[in-house]
Coordinates of C-alpha atoms in Angstrom, one line a residue:
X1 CA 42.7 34.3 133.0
X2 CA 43.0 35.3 136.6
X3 CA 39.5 35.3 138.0
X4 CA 38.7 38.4 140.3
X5 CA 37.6 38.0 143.8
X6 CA 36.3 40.1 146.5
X7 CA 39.1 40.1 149.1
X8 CA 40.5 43.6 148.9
X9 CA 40.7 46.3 146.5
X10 CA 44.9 46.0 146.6
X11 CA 44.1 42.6 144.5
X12 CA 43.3 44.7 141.0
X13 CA 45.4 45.4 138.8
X14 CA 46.8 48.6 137.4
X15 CA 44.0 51.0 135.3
X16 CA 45.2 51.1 131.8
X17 CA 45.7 55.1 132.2
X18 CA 47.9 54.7 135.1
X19 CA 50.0 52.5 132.9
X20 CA 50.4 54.5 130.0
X21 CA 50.9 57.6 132.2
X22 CA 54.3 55.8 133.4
X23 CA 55.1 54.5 129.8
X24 CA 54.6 58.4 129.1
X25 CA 57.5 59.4 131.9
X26 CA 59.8 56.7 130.8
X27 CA 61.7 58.5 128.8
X28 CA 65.3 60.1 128.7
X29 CA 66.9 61.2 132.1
X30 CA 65.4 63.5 134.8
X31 CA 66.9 64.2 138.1
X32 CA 66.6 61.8 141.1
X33 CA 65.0 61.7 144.7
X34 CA 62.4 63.8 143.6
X35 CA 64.0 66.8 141.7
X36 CA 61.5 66.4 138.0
X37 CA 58.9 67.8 136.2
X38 CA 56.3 65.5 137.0
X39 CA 57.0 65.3 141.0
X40 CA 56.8 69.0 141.0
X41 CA 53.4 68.7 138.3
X42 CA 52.0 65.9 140.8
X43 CA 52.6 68.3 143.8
X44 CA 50.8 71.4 142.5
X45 CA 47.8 69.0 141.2
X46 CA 47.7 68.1 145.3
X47 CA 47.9 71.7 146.6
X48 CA 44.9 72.0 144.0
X49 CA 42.8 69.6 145.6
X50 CA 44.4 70.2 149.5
X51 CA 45.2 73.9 149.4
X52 CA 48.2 75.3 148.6
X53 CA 49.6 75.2 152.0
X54 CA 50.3 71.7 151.6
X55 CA 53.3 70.1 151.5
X56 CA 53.5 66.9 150.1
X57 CA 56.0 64.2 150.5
X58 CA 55.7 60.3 148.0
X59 CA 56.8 57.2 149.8
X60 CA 56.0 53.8 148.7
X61 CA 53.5 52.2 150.9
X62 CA 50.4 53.3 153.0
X63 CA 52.3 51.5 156.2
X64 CA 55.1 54.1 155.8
X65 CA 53.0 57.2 154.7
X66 CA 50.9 56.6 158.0
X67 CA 54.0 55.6 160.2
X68 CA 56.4 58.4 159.3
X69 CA 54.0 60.9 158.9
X70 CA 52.8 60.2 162.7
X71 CA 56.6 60.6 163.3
X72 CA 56.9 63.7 161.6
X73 CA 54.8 65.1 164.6
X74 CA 55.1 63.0 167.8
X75 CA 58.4 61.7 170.1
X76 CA 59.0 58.5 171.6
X77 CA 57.0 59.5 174.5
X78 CA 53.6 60.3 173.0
X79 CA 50.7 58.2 172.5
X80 CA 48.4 58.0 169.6
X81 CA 44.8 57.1 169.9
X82 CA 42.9 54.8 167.0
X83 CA 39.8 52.8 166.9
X84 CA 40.9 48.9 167.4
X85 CA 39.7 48.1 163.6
X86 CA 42.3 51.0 162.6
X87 CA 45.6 49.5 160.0
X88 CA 47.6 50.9 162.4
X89 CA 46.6 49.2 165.2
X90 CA 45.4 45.7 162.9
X91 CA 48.0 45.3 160.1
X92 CA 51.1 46.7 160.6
X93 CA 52.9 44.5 162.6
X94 CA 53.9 46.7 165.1
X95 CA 55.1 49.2 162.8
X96 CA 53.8 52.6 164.1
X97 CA 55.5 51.5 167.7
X98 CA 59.0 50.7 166.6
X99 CA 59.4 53.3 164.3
X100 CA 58.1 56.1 166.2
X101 CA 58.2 54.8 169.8
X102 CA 54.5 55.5 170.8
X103 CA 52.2 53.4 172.5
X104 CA 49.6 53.0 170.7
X105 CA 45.9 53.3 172.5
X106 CA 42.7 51.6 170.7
X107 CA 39.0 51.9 171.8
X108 CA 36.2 49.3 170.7
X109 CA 33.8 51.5 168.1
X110 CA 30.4 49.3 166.7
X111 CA 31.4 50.7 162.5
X112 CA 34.9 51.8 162.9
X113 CA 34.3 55.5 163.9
X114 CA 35.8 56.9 166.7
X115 CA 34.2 60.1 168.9
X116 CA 35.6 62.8 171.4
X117 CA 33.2 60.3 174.4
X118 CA 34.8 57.1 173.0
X119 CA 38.2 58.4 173.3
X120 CA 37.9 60.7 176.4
X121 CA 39.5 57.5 178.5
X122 CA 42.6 58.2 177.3
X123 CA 42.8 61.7 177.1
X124 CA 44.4 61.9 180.8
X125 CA 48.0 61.9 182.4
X126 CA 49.4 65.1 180.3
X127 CA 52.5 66.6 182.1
X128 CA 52.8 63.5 184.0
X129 CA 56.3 62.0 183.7
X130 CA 54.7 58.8 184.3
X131 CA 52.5 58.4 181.4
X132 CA 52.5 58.4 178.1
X133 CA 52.2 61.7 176.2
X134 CA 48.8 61.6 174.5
X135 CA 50.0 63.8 171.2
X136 CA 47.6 62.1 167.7
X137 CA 44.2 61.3 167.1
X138 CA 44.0 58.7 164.0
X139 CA 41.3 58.5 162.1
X140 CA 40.5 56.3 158.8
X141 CA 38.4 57.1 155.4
X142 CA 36.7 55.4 154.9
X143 CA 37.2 53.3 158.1
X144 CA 38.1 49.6 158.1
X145 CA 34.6 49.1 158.2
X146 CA 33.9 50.3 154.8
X147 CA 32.0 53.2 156.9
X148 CA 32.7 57.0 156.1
X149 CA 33.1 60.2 158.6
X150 CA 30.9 63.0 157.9
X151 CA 32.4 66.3 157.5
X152 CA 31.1 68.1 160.6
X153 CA 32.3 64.3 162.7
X154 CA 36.0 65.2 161.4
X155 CA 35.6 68.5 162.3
X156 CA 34.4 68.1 165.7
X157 CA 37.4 65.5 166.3
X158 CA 39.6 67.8 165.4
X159 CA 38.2 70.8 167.8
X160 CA 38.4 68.0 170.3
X161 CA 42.1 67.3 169.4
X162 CA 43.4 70.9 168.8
X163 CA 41.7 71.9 172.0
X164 CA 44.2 69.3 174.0
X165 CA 47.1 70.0 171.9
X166 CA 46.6 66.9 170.0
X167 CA 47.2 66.4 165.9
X168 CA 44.7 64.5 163.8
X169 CA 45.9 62.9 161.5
X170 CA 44.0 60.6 158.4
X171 CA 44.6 57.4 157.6
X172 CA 43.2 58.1 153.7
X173 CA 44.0 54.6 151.7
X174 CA 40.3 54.6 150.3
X175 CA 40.1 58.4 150.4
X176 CA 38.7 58.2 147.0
X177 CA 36.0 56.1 148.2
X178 CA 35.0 58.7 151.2
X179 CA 35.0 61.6 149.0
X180 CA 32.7 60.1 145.9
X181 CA 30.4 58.6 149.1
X182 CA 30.5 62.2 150.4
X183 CA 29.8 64.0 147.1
X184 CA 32.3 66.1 148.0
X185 CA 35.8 67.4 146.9
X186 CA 39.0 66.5 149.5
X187 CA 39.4 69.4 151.1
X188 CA 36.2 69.7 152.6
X189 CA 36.4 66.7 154.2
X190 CA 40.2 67.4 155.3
X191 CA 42.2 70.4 155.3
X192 CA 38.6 72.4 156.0
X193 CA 37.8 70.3 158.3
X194 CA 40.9 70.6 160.6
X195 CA 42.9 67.3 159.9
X196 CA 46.5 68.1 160.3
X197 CA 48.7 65.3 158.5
X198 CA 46.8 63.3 156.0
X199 CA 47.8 59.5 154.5
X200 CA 46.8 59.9 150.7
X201 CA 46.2 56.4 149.2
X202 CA 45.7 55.6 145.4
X203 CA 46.8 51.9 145.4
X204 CA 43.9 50.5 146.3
X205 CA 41.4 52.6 143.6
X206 CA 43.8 51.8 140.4
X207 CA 47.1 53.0 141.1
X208 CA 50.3 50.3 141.1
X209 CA 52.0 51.7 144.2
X210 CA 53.0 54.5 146.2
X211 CA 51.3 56.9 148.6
X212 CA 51.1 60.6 149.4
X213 CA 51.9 62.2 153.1
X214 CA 50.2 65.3 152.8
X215 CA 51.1 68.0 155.6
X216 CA 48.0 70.1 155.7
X217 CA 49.2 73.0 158.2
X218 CA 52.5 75.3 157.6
X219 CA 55.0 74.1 159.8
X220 CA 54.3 70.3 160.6
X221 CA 56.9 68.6 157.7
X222 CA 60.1 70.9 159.6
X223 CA 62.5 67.8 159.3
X224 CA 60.7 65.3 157.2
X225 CA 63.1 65.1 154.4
X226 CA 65.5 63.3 156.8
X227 CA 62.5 61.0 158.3
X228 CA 61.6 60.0 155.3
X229 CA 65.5 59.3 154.1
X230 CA 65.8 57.4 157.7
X231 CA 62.7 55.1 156.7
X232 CA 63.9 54.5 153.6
X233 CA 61.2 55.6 152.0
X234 CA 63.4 58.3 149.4
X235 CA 62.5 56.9 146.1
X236 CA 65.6 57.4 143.8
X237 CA 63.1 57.2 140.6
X238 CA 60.5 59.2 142.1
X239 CA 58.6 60.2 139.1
X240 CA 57.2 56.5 138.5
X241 CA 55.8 57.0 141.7
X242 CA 54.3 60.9 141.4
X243 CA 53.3 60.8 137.6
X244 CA 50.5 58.2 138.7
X245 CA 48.9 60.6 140.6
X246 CA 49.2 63.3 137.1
X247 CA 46.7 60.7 135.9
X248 CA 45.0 59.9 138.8
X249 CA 43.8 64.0 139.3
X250 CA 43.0 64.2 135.2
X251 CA 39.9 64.3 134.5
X252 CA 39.4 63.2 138.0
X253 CA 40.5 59.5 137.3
X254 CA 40.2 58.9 140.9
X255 CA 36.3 59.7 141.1
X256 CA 35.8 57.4 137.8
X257 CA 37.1 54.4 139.4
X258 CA 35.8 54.9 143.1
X259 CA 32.5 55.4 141.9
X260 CA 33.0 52.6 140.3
X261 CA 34.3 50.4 142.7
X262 CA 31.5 52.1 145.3
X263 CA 28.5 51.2 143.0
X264 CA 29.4 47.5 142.6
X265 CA 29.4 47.4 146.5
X266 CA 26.3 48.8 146.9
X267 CA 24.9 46.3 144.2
X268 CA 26.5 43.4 145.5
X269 CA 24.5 44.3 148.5
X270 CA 21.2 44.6 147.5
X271 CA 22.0 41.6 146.0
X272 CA 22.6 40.0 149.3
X273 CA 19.5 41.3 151.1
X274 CA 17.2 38.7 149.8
X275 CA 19.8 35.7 150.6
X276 CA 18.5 33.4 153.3
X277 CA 20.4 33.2 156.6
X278 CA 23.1 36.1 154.8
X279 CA 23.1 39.5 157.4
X280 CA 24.5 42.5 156.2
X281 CA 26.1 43.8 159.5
X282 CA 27.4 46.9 158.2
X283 CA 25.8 49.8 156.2
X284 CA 27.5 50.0 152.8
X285 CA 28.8 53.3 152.2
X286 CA 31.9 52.8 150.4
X287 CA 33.3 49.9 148.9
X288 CA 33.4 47.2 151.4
X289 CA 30.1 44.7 152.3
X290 CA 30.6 43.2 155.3
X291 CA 28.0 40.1 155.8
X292 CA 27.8 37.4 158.2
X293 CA 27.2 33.9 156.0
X294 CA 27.0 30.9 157.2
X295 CA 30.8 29.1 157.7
X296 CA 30.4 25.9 155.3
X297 CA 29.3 27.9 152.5
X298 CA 31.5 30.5 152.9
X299 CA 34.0 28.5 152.7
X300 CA 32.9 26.6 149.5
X301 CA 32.2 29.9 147.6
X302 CA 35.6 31.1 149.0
X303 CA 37.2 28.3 146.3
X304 CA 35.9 29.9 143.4
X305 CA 35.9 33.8 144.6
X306 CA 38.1 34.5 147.5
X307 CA 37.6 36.8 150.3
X308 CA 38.2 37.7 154.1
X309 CA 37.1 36.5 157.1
X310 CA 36.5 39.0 159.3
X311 CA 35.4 37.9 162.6
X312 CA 35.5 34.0 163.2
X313 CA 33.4 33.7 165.9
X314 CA 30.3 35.2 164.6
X315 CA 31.0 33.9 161.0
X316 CA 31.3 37.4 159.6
X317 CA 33.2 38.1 156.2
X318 CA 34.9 41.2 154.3
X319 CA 33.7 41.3 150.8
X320 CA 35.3 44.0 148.8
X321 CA 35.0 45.7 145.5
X322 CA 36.9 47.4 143.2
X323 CA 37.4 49.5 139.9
X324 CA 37.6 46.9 137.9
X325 CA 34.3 44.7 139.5
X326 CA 32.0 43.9 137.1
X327 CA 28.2 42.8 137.7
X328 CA 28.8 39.8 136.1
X329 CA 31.4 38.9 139.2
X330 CA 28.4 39.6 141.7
X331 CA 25.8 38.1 139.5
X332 CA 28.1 34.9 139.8
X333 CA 29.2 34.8 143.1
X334 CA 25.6 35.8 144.8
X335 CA 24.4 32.5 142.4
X336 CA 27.2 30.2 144.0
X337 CA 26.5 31.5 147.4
X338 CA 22.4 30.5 147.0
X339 CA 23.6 27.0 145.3
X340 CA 25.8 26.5 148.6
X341 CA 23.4 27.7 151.1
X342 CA 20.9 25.6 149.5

């Protein structure tokens, strides 16, 4: 048996009634690219939880939900703002600049938030034929720093953004996470809260694949259908893709396995706290720990349950849990960690 590790909630597996909801579709014929019963079921469950002003579009990966749905609302010429921990700045290899053509502007933030002061430096040059456009403000939640934006911070970034003619838009892979953290339902957080294009991720809390982009204001997805087609993101079989999120919203799935995932973080700190020369560096409010620990026995622990580092220099690590983590993982890894360290 695979032994689980803490390096990132995309390492689970599939939750059992994710599984049986795609045994459930595979059956018969239904029409391609989208045209089914359960795309159309998945889409009404999302104006449920959105509003029913959104318009909702399944592609396979969070890299192309974020990518085209920026594209959906920018030209070559803009700019988009993100804080320098952000995936689309970090880990996408360049993606969000060759597809859409934007330069992409970062800002140093201490736990992966950005502000309206921390990105004022860029908000200059508009009309100027000289400089790039700036046309999206990207925001993650929860952030790459396992931190989560309170409602009225979203809001306020978006009254900063819609007062310069900006979009925001959310990068939403552990949006699960944000909203059981938050205690409240998505559209608070989002569509209420002004966020114009949102990334909707399920992968990482249970799902196997595929993301949502999630147009939250009338008008922004004019044209997507051929965006989506040009970044060959149309899945031909589109209901194995949509029915996971069927299960995902019954029963709310979702908040099952986030709390979940969001507990065992929390424990796996206080866990921590009493570990000599270990230094939480981040406060836990999702599922990620991140913890500076010492390098050698870091690396000895890493043998037995992998995991991240995160910053080399300081010795810092990304420890991440997820809906299938069970106590007994933290109980055993927090024992080899004290054996090394000792």
């Amino acid at each position: 048996m695979v032994k689980r590790g803490f390096a990132s909630d995309n390492n689970a597996g599939v939750h059992p009634e994710i599984l049986k909801e795609l045994s459930g579709v595979n059956q018969g014929h239904v029409v391609g690219y989208g045209s089914d019963i359960y795309t159309e079921q998945a889409i009404r469950l999302f104006k449920e939880n959105l509003g029913p002003d959104t318009e909702v579009f399944f592609v396979f990966t969070g890299t192309a939900a974020n990518v085209l749905g920026i594209s959906s609302v920018t030209r070559s010429w803009n700019s988009l703002v993100a804080a320098e921990t952000a995936h689309l700045e970090q880990d996408e290899c360049g993606a969000p600049e060759k597809f859409t053509g934007c330069k992409v502007l970062t800002v140093e933030t201490p736990d992966g938030k950005i502000t309206p002061e921390l990105i004022a430096k860029h908000m200059h040059g508009f009309d100027f034929e000289h400089h790039a456009q700036p046309k999206v403000i990207s925001i993650t939640q929860s952030t790459e720093m396992g931190t989560v934006y309170k409602v009225e911070e979203i809001r306020r970034l978006a009254g900063y953004a819609h007062s310069m003619g900006l979009y925001l838009h959310m990068d939403g892979a552990r949006i699960a996470n944000a909203a059981v953290s938050l205690g409240l339902p998505f559209k608070s957080f989002t569509t209420d809260a002004g966020v114009d294009v949102l990334s909707f991720g399920g992968t990482k809390n249970g799902m196997m694949m595929g993301e949502a982009v999630c147009f939250l204001k009338p008008g922004l997805s004019v044209d997507f259908k051929y965006i989506r087609k040009q970044g060959m993101q149309l899945a031909s079989k589109m209901r194995f893709i949509s029915a996971q999120y069927i299960a995902y919203f019954r029963n709310d799935l979702w908040k099952q396995l986030a709390s979940h995932a969001n507990a065992m973080a929390a424990l796996l700190a206080e866990s921590l706290k009493g570990v000599e020369n270990v230094r939480i560096t981040q406060e836990v409010q999702s599922n990620g720990v991140f913890v500076i620990i010492p390098k050698i026995a870091a690396e000895k622990v890493m043998k037995h349950y992998f995991f991240y580092s995160w910053n080399i220099l300081t010795s810092e690590y990304r420890l991440m849990t997820s809906w299938d983590t069970t106590k007994e993982d933290i109980e055993e890894f927090v024992r080899l960690l004290k054996r090394e360290l000792s």
